[in-house]
Coordinates of C-alpha atoms in Angstrom, one line a residue:
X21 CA 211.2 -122.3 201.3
X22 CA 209.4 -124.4 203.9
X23 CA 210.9 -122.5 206.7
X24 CA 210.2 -119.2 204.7
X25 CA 206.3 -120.4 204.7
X26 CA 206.6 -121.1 208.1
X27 CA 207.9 -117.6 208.9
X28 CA 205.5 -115.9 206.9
X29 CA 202.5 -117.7 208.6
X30 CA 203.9 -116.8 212.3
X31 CA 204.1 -112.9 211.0
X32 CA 200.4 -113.7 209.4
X33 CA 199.3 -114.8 212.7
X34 CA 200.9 -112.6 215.0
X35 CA 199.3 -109.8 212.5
X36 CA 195.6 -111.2 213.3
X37 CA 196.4 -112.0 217.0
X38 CA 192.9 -111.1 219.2
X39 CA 195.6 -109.1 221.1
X40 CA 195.6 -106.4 217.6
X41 CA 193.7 -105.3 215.5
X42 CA 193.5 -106.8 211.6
X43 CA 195.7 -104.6 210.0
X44 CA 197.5 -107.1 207.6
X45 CA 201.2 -108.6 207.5
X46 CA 202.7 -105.5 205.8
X47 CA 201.5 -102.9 208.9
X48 CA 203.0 -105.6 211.0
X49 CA 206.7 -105.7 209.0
X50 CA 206.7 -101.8 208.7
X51 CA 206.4 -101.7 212.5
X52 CA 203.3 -100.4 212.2
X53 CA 200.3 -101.7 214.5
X54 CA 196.9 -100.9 216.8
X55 CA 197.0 -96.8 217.5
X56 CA 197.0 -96.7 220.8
X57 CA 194.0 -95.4 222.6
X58 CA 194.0 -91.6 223.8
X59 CA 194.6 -92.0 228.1
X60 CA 191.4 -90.7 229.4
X61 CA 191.6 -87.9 231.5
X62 CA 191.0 -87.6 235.1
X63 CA 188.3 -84.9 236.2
X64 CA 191.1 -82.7 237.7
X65 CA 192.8 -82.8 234.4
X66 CA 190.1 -82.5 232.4
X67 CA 188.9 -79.6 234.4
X68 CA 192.8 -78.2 233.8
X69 CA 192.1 -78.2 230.2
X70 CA 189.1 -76.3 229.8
X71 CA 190.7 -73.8 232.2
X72 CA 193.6 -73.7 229.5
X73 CA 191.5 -73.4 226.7
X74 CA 189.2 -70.6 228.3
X75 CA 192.5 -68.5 229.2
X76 CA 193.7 -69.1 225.4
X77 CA 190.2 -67.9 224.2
X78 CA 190.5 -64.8 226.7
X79 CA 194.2 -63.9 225.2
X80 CA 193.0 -64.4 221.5
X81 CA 190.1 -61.8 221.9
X82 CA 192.2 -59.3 223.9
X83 CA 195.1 -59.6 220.9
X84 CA 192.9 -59.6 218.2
X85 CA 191.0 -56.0 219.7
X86 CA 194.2 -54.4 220.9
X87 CA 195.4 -55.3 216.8
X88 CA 192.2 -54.4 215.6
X89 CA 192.2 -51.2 217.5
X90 CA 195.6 -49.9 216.6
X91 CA 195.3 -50.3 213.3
X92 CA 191.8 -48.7 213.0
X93 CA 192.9 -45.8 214.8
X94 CA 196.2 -45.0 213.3
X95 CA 195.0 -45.2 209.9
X96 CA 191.7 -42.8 210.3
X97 CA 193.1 -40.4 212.8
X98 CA 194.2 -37.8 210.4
X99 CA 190.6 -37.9 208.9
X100 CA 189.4 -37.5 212.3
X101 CA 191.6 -34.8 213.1
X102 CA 190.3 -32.6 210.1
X103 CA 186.8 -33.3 211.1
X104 CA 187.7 -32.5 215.0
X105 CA 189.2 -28.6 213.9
X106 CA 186.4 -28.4 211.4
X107 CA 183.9 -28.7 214.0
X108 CA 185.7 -26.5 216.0
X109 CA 185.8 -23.8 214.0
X110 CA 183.0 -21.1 214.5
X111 CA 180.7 -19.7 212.1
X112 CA 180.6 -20.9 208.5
X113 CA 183.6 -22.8 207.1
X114 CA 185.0 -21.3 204.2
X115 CA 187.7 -23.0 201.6
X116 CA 190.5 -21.1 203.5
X117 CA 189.7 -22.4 206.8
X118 CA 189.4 -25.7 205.2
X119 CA 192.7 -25.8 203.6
X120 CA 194.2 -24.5 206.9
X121 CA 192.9 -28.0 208.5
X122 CA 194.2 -30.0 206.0
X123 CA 198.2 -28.3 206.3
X124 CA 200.7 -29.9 208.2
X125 CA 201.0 -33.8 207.7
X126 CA 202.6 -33.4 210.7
X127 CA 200.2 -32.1 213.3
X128 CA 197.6 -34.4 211.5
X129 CA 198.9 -37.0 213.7
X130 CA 198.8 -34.6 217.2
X131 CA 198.5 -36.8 220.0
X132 CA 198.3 -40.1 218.1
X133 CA 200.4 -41.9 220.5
X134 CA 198.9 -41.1 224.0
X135 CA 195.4 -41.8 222.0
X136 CA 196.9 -45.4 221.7
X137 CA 197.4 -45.9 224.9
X138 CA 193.7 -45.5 225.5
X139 CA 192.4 -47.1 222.2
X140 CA 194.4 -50.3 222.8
X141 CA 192.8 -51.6 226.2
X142 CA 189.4 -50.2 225.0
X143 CA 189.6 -52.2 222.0
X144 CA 190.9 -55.3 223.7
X145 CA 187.9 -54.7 226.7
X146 CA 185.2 -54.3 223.9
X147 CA 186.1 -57.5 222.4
X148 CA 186.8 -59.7 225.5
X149 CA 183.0 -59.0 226.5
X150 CA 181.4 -59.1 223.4
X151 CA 182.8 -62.8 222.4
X152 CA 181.9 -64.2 225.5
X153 CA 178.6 -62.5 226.2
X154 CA 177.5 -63.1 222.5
X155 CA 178.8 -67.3 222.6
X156 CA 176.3 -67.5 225.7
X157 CA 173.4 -65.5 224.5
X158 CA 173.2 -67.6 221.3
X159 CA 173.5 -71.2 223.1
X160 CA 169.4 -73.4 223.1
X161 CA 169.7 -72.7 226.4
X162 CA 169.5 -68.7 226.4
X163 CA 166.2 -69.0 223.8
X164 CA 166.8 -65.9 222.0
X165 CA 166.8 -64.8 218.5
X166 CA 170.7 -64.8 216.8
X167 CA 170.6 -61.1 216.0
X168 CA 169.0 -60.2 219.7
X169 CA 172.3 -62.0 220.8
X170 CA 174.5 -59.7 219.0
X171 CA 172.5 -56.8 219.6
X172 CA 172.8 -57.5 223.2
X173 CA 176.5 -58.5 223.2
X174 CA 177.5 -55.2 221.4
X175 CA 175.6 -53.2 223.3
X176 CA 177.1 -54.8 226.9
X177 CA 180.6 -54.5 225.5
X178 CA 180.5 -50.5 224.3
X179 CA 179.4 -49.9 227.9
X180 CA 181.9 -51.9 229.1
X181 CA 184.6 -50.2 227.2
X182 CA 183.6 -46.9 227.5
X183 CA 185.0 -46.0 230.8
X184 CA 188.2 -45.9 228.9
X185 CA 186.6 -44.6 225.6
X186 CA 185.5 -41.5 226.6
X187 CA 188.1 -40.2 228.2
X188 CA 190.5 -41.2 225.7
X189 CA 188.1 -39.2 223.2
X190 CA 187.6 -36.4 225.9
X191 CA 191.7 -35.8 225.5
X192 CA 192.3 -36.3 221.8
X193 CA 189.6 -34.3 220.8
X194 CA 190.8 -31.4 222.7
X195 CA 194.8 -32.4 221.5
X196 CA 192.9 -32.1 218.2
X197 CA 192.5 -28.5 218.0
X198 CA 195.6 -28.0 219.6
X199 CA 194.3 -27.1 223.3
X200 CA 197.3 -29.3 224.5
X201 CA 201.0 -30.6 223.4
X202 CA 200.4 -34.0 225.0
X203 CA 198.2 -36.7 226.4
X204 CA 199.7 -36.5 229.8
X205 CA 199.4 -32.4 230.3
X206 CA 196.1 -32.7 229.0
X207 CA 195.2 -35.1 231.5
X208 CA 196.6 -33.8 234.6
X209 CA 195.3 -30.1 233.2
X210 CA 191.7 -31.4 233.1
X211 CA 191.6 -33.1 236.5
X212 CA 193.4 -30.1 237.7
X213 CA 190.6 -27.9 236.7
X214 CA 187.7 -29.9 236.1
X215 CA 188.2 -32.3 238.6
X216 CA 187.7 -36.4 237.8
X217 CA 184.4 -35.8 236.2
X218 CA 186.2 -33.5 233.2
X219 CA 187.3 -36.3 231.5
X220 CA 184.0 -38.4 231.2
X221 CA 182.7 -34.7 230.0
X222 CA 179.6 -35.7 227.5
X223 CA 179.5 -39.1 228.9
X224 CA 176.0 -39.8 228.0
X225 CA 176.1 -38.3 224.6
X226 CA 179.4 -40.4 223.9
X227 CA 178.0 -43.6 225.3
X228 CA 174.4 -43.2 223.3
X229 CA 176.4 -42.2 220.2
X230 CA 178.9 -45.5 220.6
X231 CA 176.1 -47.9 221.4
X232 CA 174.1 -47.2 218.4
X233 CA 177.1 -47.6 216.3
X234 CA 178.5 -50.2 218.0
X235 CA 175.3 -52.3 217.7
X236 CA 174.9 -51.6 214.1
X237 CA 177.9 -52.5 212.8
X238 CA 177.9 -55.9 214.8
X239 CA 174.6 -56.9 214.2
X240 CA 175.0 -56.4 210.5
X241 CA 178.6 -57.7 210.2
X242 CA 177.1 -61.2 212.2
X243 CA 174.3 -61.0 209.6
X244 CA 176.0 -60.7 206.6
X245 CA 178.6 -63.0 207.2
X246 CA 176.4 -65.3 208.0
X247 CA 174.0 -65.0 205.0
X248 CA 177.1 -65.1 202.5
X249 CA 178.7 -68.1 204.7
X250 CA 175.6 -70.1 204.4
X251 CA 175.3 -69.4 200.2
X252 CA 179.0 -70.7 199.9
X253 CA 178.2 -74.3 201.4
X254 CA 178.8 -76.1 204.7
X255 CA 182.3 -76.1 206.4
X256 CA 182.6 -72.3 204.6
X257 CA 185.5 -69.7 206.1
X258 CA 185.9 -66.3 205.1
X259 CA 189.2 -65.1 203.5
X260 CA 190.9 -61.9 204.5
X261 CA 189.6 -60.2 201.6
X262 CA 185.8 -61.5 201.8
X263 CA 185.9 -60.5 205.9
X264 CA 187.1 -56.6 204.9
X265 CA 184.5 -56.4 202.5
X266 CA 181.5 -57.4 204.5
X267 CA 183.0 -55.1 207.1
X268 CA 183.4 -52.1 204.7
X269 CA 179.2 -53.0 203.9
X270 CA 178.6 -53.3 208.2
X271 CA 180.7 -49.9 208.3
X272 CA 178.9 -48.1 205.8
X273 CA 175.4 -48.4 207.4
X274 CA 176.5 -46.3 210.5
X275 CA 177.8 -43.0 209.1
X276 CA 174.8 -41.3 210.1
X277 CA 176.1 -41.8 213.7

């Protein structure tokens, strides 16, 4: 018993040993002990870190466009295929002629792929400048309102992207109506006989028309998400569902455009 006491006062003491902190006899039997203290880094690795973090940021915004993007575009393209022939046709648009848009689940989907291959980078652009732009606009530092921050961001990242937007919509619109079989033909048939400039045809018009939505929707998405975050309490996320809603309310106030 004696030596059992003795033991047990050694472990005690060892336990509250200036060399550890007081984290009583059973830590100490389990193994446990002090957490040792995170290794500070050096400036050079330090500096490595933010570089890895800023890369990670850059890939995460480029993903989550290109994703965004795809999946925009391949679910609405047969409604903006019936619109395209619609406003292609001449005259007024009777119930045949709109009926006659609307055959062919095939052809609804005309030029879908080579559309991709445009939508994808522009999405993944877009979204790599607005993130970015918008994070720095909205620092103490910048001393500008929230929304001016968005506005800005949204408006810097439509111009950005639409060196690859509008020709993309230059091709499939004319794919659309059936002017062409595919995005390559199309392509080399407008430089061909346009030259360069055929493919950014309506720049102006496209770019005024993508800015104005593009800097509606933003502005009011940003808004709205973060009136409804601030009414569910501190540390609040949006779900899946609650983000496509409050999108679906951004998206509906730009129709008009």
């Amino acid at each position: 018993f004696g030596q059992a006491q003795g033991s047990k006062g050694s472990l005690a003491f060892a336990a509250f040993s200036p060399e550890e902190p007081v984290l009583g006899l059973a830590t100490t039997l389990r193994g446990g002990g002090a957490k040792k203290e995170k290794k500070k880094l050096t400036a050079v690795e330090a500096e490595a870190l933010q570089f890895r973090k800023k890369v990670h940021t850059v890939i995460s915004n480029l993903l989550a466009g290109a994703i965004a993007g795809a999946s925009v575009e391949s679910a609405l393209y047969p409604i903006d295929t019936i619109k395209t022939r619609l406003q292609a046709m001449k005259g007024s648009v009777g119930l045949k002629d709109k009926v006659g848009a609307l055959r062919g689940s095939t052809s609804l989907y005309s030029g879908l792929l080579g559309n991709l291959v445009g939508v994808i980078p522009a999405s993944a652009l877009f979204f790599s400048v607005y993130e970015p732009v918008k994070n720095k606009l909205m620092e103490p530092s910048a001393g500008i309102p929230q929304w001016c921050a968005q506005f800005t961001a949204a408006a810097t990242a439509a111009v950005s992207a639409s060196f690859i937007r509008v020709p993309t919509e230059v091709i499939k619109s004319r794919m659309q109506v059936g002017q062409f079989k595919s995005a390559i033909t199309a392509m080399k048939t407008i430089v061909r006989q346009e030259g360069f400039t055929g493919v950014y045809a309506g720049y102006k018009s496209f770019l005024l028309r993508d800015i104005t939505f593009d800097v509606i929707e933003f502005v009011s998405y940003e808004q709205i998400r973060n009136f409804y975050l601030q009414s569910k309490g501190p540390d609040a996320k949006l779900n899946a569902l609650e983000g496509s809603g409050i999108g679906a309310v951004a998206g509906g106030l730009t129709p008009p455009f």
